[in-house]
Short mmCIF file of C-alpha atoms in Angstrom, two decimals:
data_model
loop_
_atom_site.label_atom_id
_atom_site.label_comp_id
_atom_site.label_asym_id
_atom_site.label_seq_id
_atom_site.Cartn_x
_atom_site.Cartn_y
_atom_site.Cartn_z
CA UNK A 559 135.03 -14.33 -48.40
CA UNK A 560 131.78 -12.76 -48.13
CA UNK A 561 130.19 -14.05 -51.47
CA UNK A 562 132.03 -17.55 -50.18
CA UNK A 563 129.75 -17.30 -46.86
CA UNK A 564 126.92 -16.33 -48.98
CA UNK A 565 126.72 -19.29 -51.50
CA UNK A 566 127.68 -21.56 -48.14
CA UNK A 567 124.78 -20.23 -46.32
CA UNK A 568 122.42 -20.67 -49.22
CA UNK A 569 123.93 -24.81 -50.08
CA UNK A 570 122.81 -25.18 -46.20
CA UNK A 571 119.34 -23.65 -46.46
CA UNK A 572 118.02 -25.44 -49.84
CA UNK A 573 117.66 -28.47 -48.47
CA UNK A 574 116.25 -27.40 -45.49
CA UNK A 575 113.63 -25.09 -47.75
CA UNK A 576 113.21 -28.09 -49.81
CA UNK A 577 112.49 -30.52 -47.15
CA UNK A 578 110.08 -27.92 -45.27
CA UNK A 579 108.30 -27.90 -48.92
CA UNK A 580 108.00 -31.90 -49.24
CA UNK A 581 106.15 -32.28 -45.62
CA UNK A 582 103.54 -28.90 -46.16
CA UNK A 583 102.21 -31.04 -48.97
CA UNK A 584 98.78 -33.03 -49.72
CA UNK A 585 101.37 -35.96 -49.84
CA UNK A 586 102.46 -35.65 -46.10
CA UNK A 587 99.24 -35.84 -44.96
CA UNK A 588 98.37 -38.87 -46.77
CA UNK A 589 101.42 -40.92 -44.88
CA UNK A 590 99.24 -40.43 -41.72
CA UNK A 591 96.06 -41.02 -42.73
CA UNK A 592 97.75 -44.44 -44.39
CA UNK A 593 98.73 -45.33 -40.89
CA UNK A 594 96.05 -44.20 -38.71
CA UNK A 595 92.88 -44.21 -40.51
CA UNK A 596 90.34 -47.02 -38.80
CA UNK A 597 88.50 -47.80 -42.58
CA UNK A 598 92.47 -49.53 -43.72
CA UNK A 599 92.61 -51.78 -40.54
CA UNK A 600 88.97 -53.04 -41.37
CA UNK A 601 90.09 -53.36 -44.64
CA UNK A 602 93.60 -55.09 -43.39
CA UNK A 603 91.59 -57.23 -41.40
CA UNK A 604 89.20 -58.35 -44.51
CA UNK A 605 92.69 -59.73 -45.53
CA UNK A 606 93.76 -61.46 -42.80
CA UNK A 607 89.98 -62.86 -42.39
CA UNK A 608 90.51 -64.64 -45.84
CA UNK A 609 93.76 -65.71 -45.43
CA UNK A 610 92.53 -67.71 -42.27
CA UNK A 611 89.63 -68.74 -44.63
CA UNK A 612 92.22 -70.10 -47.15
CA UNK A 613 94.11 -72.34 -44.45
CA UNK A 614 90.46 -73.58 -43.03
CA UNK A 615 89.63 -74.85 -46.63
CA UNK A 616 92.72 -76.64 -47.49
CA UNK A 617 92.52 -78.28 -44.06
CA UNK A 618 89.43 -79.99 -45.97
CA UNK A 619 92.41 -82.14 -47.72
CA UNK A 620 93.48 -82.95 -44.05
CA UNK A 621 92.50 -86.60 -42.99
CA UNK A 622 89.50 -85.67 -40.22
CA UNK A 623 90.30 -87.52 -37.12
CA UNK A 624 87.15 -87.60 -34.46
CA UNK A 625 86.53 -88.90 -31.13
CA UNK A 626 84.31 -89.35 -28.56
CA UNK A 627 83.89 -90.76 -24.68
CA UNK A 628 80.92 -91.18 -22.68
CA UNK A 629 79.30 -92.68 -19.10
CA UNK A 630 76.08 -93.11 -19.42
CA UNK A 631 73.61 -95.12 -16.84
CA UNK A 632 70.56 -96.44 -17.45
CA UNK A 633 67.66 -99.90 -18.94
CA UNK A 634 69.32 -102.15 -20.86
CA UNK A 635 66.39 -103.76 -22.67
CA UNK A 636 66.60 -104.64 -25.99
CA UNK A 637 64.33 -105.75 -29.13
CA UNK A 638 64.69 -107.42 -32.32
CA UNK A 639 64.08 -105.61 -35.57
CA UNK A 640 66.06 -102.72 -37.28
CA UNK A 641 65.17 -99.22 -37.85
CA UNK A 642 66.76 -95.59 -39.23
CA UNK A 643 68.16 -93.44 -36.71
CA UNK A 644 67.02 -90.06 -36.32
CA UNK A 645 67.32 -86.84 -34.39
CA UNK A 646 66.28 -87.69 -30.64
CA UNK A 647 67.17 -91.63 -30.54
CA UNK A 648 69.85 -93.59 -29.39
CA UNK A 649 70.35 -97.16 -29.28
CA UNK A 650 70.17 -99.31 -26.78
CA UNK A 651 72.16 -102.63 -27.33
CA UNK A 652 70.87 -105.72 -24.97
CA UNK A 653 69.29 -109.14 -25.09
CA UNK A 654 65.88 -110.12 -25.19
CA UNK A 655 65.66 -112.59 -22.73
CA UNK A 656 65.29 -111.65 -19.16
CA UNK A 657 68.63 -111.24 -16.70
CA UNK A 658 69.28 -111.72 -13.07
CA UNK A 659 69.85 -108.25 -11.37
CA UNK A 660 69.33 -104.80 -11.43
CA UNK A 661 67.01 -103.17 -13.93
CA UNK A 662 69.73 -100.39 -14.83
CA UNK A 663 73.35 -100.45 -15.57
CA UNK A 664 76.06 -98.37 -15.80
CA UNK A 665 77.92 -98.24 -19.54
CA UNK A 666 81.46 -96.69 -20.36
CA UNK A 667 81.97 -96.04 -24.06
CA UNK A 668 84.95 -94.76 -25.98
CA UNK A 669 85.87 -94.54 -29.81
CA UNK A 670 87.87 -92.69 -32.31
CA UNK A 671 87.39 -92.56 -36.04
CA UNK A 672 89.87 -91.50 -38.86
CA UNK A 673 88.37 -90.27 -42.27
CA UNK A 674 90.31 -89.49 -45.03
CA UNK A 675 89.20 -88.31 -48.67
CA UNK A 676 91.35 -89.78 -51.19
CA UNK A 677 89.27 -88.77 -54.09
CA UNK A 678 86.93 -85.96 -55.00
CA UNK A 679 86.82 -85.27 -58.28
CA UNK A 680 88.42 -81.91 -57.70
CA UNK A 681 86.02 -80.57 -55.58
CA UNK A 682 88.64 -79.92 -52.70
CA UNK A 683 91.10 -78.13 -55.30
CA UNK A 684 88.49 -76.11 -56.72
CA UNK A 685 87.30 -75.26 -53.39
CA UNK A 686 90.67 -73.99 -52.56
CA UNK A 687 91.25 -72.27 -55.80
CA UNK A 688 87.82 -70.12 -54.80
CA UNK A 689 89.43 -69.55 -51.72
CA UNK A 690 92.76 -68.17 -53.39
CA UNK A 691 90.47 -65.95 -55.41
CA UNK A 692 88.64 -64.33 -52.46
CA UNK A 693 91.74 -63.82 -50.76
CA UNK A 694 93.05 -62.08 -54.02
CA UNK A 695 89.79 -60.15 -54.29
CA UNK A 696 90.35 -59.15 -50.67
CA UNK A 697 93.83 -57.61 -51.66
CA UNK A 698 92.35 -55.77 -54.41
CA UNK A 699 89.63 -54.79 -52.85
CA UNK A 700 91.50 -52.71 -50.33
CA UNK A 701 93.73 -51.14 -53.16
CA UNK A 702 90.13 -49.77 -54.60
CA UNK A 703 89.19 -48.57 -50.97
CA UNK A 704 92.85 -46.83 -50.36
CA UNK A 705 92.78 -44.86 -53.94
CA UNK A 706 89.03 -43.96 -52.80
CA UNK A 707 90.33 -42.71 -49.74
CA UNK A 708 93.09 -40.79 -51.51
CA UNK A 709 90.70 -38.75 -53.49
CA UNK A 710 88.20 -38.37 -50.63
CA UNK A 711 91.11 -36.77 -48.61
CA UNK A 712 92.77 -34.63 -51.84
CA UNK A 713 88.52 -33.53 -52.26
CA UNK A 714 88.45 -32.41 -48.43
CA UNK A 715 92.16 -30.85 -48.40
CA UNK A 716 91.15 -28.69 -51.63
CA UNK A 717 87.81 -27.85 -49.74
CA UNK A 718 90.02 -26.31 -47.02
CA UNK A 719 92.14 -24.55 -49.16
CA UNK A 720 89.06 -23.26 -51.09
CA UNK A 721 87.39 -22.02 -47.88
CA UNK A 722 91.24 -20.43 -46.70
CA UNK A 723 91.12 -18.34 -50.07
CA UNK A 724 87.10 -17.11 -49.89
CA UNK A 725 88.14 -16.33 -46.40
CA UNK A 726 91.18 -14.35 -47.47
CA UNK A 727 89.11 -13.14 -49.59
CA UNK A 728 86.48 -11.12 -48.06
CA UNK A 729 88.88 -10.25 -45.51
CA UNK A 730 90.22 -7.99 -48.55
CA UNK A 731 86.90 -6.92 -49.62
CA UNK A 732 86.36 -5.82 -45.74
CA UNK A 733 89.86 -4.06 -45.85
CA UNK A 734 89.31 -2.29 -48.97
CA UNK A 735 86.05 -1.54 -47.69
CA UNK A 736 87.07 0.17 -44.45
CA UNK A 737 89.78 2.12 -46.07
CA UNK A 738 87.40 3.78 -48.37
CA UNK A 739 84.95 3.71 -45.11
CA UNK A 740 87.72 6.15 -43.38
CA UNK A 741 88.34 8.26 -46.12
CA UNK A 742 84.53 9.17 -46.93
CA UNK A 743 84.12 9.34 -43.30
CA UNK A 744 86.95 12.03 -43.29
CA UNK A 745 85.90 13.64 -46.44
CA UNK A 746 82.08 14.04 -45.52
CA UNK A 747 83.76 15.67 -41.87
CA UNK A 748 85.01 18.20 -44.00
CA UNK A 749 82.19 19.09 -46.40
CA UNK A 750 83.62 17.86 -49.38
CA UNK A 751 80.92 14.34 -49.05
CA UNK A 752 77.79 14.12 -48.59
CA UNK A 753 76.65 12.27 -45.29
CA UNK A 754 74.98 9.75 -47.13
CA UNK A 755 78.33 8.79 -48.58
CA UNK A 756 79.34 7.92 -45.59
CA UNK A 757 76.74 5.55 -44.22
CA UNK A 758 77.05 4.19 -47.90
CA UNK A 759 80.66 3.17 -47.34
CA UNK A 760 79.97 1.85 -43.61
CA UNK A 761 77.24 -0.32 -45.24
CA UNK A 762 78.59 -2.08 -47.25
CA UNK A 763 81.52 -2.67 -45.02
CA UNK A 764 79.25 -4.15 -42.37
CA UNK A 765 78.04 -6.42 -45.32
CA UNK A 766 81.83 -7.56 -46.03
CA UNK A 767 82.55 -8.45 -42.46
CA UNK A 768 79.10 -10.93 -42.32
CA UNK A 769 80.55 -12.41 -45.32
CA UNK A 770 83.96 -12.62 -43.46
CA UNK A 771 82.28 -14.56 -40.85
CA UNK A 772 80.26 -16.51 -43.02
CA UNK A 773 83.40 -18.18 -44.78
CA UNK A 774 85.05 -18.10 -41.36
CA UNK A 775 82.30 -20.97 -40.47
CA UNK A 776 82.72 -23.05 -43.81
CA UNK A 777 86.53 -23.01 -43.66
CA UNK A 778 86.42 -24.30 -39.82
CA UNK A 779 83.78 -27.48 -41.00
CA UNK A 780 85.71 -28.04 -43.76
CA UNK A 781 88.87 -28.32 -41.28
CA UNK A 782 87.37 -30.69 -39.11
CA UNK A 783 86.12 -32.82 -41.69
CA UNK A 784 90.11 -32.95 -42.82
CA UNK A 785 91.54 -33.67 -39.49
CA UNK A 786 88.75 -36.83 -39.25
CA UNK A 787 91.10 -38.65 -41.77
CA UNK A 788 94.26 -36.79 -40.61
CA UNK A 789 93.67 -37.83 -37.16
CA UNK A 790 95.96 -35.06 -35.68
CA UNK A 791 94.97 -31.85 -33.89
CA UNK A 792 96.90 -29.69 -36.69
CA UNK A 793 97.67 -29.09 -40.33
CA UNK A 794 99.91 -26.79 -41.81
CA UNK A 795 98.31 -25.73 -44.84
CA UNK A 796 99.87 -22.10 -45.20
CA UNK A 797 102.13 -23.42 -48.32
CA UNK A 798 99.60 -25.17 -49.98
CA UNK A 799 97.18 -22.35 -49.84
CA UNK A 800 100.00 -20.46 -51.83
CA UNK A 801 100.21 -22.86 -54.24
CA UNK A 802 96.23 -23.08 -54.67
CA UNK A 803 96.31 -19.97 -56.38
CA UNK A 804 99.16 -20.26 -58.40
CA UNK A 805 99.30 -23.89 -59.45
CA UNK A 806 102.25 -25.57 -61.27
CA UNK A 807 101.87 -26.38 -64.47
CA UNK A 808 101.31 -30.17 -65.07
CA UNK A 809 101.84 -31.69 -68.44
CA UNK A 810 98.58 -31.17 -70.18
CA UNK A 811 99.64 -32.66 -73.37
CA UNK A 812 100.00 -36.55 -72.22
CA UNK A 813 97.91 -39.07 -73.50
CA UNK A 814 96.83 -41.41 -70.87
CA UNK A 815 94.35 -44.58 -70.93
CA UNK A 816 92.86 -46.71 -68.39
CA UNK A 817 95.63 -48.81 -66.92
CA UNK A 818 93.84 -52.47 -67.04
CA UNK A 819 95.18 -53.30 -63.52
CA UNK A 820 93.22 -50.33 -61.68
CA UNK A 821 92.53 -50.95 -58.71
CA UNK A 822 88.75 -51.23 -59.40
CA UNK A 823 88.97 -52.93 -62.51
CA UNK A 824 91.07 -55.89 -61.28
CA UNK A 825 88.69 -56.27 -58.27
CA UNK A 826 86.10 -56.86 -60.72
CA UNK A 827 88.76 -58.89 -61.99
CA UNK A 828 89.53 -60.84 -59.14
CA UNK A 829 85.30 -61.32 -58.32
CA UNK A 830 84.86 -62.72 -61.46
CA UNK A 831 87.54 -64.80 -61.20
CA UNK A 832 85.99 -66.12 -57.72
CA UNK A 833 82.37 -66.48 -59.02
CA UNK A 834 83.70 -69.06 -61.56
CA UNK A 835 85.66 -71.00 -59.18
CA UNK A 836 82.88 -71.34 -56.42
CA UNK A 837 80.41 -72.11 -59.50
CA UNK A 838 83.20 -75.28 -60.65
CA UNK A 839 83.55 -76.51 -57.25
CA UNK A 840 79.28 -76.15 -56.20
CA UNK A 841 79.29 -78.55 -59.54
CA UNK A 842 82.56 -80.62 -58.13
CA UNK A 843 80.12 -81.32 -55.37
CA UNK A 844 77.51 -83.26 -56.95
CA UNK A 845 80.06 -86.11 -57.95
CA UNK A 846 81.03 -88.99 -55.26
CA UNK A 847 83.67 -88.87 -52.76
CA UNK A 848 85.56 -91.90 -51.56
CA UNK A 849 86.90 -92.35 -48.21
CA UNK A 850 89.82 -94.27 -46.42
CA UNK A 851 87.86 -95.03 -42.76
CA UNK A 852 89.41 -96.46 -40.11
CA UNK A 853 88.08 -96.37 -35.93
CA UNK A 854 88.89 -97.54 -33.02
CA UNK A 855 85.68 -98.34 -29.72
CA UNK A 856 86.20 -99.31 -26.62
CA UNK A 857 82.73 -100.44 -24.12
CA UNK A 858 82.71 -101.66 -20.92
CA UNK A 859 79.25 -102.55 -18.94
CA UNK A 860 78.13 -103.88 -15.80
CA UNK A 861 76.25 -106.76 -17.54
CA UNK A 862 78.41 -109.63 -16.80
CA UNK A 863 78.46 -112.53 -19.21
CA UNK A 864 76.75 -115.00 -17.11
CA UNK A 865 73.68 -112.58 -17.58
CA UNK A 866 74.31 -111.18 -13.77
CA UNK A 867 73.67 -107.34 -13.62
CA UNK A 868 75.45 -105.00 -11.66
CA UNK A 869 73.70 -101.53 -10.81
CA UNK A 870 77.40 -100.37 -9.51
CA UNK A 871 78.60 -97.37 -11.31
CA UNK A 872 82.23 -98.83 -10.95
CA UNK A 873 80.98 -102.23 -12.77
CA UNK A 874 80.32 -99.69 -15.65
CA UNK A 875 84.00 -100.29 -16.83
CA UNK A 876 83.83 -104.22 -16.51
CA UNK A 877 83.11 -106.69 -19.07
CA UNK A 878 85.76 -104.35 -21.88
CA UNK A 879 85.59 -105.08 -25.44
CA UNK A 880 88.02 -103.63 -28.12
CA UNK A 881 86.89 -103.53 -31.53
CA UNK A 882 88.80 -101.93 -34.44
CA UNK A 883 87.72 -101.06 -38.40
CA UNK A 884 89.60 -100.33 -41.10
CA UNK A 885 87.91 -99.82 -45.01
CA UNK A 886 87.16 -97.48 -48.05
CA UNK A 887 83.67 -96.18 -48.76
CA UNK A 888 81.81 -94.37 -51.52
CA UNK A 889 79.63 -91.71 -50.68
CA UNK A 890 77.43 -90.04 -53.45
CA UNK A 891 74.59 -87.50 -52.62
CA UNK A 892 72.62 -88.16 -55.65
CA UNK A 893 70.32 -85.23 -55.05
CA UNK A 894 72.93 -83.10 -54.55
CA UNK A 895 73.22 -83.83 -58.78
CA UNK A 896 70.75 -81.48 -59.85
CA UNK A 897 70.67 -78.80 -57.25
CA UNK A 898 74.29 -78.56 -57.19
CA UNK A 899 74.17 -78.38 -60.65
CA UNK A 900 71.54 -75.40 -60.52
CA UNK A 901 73.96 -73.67 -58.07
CA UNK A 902 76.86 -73.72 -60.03
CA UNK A 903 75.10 -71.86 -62.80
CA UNK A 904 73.51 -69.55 -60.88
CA UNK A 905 77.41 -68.71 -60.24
CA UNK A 906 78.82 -69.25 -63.27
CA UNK A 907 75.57 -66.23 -64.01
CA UNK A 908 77.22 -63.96 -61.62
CA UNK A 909 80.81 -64.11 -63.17
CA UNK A 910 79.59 -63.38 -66.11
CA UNK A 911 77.35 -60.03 -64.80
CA UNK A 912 80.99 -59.37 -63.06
CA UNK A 913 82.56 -59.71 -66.55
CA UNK A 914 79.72 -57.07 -68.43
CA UNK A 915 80.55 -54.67 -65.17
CA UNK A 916 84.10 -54.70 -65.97
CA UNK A 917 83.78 -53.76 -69.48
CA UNK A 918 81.12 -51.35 -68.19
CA UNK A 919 83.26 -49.26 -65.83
CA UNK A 920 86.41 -49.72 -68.04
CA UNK A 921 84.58 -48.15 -70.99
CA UNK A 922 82.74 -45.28 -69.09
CA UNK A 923 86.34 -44.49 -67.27
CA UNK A 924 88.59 -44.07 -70.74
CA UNK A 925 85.60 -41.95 -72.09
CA UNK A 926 85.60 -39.74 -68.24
CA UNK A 927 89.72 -39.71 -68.86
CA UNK A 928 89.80 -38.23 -72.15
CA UNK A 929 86.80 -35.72 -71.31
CA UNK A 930 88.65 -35.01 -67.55
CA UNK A 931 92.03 -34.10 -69.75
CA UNK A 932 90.15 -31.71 -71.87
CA UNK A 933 88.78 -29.97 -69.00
CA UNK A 934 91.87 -29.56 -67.39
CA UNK A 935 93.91 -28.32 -70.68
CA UNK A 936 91.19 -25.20 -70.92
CA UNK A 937 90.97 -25.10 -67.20
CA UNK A 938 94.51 -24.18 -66.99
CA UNK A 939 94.47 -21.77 -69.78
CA UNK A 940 91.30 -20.02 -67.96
CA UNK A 941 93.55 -20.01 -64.75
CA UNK A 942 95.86 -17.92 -66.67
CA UNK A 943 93.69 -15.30 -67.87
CA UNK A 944 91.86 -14.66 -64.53
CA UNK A 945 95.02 -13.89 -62.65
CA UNK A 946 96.36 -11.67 -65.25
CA UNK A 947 92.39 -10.55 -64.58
CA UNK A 948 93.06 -9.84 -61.05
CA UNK A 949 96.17 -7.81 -61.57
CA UNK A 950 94.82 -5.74 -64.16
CA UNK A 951 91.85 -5.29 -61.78
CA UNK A 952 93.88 -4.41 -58.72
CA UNK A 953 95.61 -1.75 -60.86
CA UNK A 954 92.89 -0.46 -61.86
CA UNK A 955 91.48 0.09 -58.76
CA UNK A 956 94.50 1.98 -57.37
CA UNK A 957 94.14 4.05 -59.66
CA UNK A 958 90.75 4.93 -59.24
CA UNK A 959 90.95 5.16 -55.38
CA UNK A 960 93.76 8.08 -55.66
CA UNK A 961 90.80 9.50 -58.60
CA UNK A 962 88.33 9.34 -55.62
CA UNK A 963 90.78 11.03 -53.03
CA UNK A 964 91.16 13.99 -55.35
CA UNK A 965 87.11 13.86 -55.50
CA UNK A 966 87.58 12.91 -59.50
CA UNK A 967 84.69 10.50 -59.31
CA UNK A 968 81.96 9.52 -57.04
CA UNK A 969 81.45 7.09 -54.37
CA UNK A 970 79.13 4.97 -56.23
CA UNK A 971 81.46 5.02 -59.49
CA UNK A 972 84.74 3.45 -56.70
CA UNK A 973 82.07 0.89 -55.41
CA UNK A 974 81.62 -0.36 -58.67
CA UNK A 975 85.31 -0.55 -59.57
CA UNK A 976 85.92 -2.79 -56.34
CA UNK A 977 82.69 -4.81 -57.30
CA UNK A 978 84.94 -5.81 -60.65
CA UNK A 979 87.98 -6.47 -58.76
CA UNK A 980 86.09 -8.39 -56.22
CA UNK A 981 84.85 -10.85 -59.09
CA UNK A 982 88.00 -11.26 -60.89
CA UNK A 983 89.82 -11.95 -57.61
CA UNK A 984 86.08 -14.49 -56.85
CA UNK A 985 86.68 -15.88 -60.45
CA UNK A 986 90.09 -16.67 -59.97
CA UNK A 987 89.37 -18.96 -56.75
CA UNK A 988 86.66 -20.51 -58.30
CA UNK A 989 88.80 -21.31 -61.35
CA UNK A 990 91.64 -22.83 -58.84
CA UNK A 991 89.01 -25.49 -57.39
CA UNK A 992 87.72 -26.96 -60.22
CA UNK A 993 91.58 -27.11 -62.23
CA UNK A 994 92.15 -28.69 -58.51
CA UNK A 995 89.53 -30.68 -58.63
CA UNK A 996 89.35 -32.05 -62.14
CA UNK A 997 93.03 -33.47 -60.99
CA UNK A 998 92.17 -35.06 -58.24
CA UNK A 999 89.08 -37.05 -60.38
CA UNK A 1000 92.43 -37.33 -63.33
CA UNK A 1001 94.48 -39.12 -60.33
CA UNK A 1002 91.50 -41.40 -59.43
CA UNK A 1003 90.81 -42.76 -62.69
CA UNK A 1004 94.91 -43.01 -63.36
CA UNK A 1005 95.45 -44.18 -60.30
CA UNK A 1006 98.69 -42.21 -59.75
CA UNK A 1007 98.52 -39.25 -57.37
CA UNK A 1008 101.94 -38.51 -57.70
CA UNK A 1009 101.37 -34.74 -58.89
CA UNK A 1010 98.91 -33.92 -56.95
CA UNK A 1011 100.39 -34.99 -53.67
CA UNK A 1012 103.67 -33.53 -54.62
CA UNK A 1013 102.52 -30.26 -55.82
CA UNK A 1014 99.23 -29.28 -53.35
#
């Protein structure tokens, strides 16, 4: 019954164990920054910004209905001739020969105009296609910024756990330091140490403890730098500074290559993509459009037709006419042939930069993937040797402390022990950040931090 309980108790507490281990995780911390971070709404709104761009461009293929009204009052004299309207005039429809009256009247105008391209030459389309592609470079665009994000926070989360262990760290050295403080203190008190011993031993623990509160100060910036993407007030880091130290193995011997659909590559991709299609529709737009018109005015005026004038603002809506238009026209900027024509190189120029980039940063990435994976192979294998370094050293120390309390060896020759296990236990730490490290850069250029989030 009791070994019954026992396995009972322990099928209850492994997934509990197991679940505590999945949320003290780099992993966990990334779910919250994913939600809260201010940089992925900006970059969420990017999207939604060309999205709305989309929908405004194929409104373009829309028929574009205007209209107007106005009450205007004021002379009514009129002249033969024609002329170009500009900026600043407005015409003024009347007769020549003199009428009865006032000298002003009141008009009342009204129209509405429909204009509808029927043909471009596939200027619209490509006009929406460009569209489609900066929406789609939009998308990608915020996949580059999120995996940027994920190694910014996995580079601050191993900073903190870096600054945890040096902290840890010279809070040994300051132990180890005290104890032998106390026991030369005890031994000089009895004649068996010089005095010299003694203020030898408190020296160097005074040293320890401003090296204690040296790393005290990094691992507290480093801390607040995390909780600026974390966003909370906490983080519990104790199991992950376990495992920073004694990292799981990952499987050194897979051959990876640069995944074509990175998130960086395919917004290079997608940039390209949109310099080509703004550079086919800039040339679309040299080429004529033609246009189903149709309008609708409506004018009233206090200028009755036996040539009586009325200065009455009411006699503004007398004397109505209704006129109505319905055609097709052809409108052709012929200008517009060469410079548009200049523009849509200059585009078409850009794409292809885009294009030399891509090959660029793919090339340069496999060649940083294949040198990463090397580093990490031998950086694991050098992880290896310093801890077996650090237990070997911590032996030996033992050892040589109990040497010292049977006055075996001198002060000077125990100082120089701990100096050796102080830079094997110093050598290991540094050895966990960079194998750390050269992950998180392995992730990035893969793309997949899976391990790393799972196992940090």
């Amino acid at each position: 019954m009791a070994t019954t309980l026992l396995w009972i108790a322990v099928v209850a507490a492994f997934p509990i164990y197991a679940q505590q281990q999945k949320e003290n995780t780099l992993g966990s911390l990334w779910s919250k920054v994913e939600e809260n971070y201010p940089g992925i709404g900006a970059k969420t709104s990017a999207i939604d910004a060309a999205k709305l761009n989309q929908e405004a461009v194929k409104g373009k293929m829309l028929p574009q209905v205007k209209a107007q009204a106005q009450n205007t009052y004021g002379t009514y004299e009129g002249s033969a001739g024609a002329f170009f309207p500009q900026a600043g005039f407005f015409n003024v429809s009347g007769s020549a020969v003199p009428l009865d009256g006032s000298s002003t009247a009141a008009n009342t105008f009204g129209s509405a105009t429909v204009e509808w391209e029927l043909f471009s030459f596939g200027k619209l389309r490509k006009q929406n296609e460009a569209a489609g592609a900066l929406y789609n470079k939009s998308v990608s665009d915020k996949d580059a910024y999120l995996l940027n994000l994920k190694k910014t926070l996995s580079e601050r989360y191993i900073a903190l756990l870096y600054n945890e262990a040096k902290l840890q760290w010279t809070e040994k050295n300051a132990e180890r330091l005290d104890d032998i403080r106390k026991i030369t203190s005890g031994l000089s008190a009895s004649g068996l140490r010089p005095a010299a011993d003694s203020l030898l031993a408190s020296s160097s623990y005074v040293q320890a403890m401003g090296e204690h509160d040296k790393w005290n100060g990094f691992k507290s910036a480093s801390y607040i730098k995390l909780l600026e993407l974390y966003g909370n007030d906490t983080v519990n880091y104790t199991a992950s500074a376990d495992r920073f130290g004694n990292p799981a193995q990952n499987n050194l011997n897979k051959l990876n290559t640069i995944n074509p659909s990175h998130p960086i590559l395919d917004a290079l991709d997608k940039q390209s993509e949109y310099y080509t299609l703004s550079g086919e529709a800039q040339k679309r737009s040299s080429l004529p459009s033609i246009n189903l018109l149709g309008g609708y005015a409506y004018r009233g005026t206090g200028i009755g037709t036996n040539g009586r004038v009325s200065g009455a603002w009411k006699d503004g809506f007398n004397n109505t006419t209704n006129n109505v238009l319905a055609g097709i026209g052809i409108t052709w900027n012929l200008t517009s042939l060469y410079t548009n024509r200049k523009k849509g190189e200059q585009l078409f120029k850009e794409a292809e930069s885009t294009k030399y980039l891509h090959s660029q940063y793919e090339q340069a990435m496999q060649a940083d993937l294949s040198a990463s994976q090397a580093k990490i192979m031998q950086q694991y294998e050098q992880l290896r040797k310093t801890k077996l370094a650090v237990q070997q050293s911590q032996d030996a120390y033992n050892m040589y402390l109990a040497r010292y309390k049977s006055g075996l060896i001198t002060l000077s020759e125990l100082l120089q022990i701990r100096i050796l296990l102080e830079q094997a236990e110093n050598a290991h730490i540094e050895a966990s950040r960079e194998y750390w490290v050269l992950l998180a850069y392995e992730a990035e250029l893969t793309a997949d931090f899976d391990f790393l989030f799972n196992n940090l």
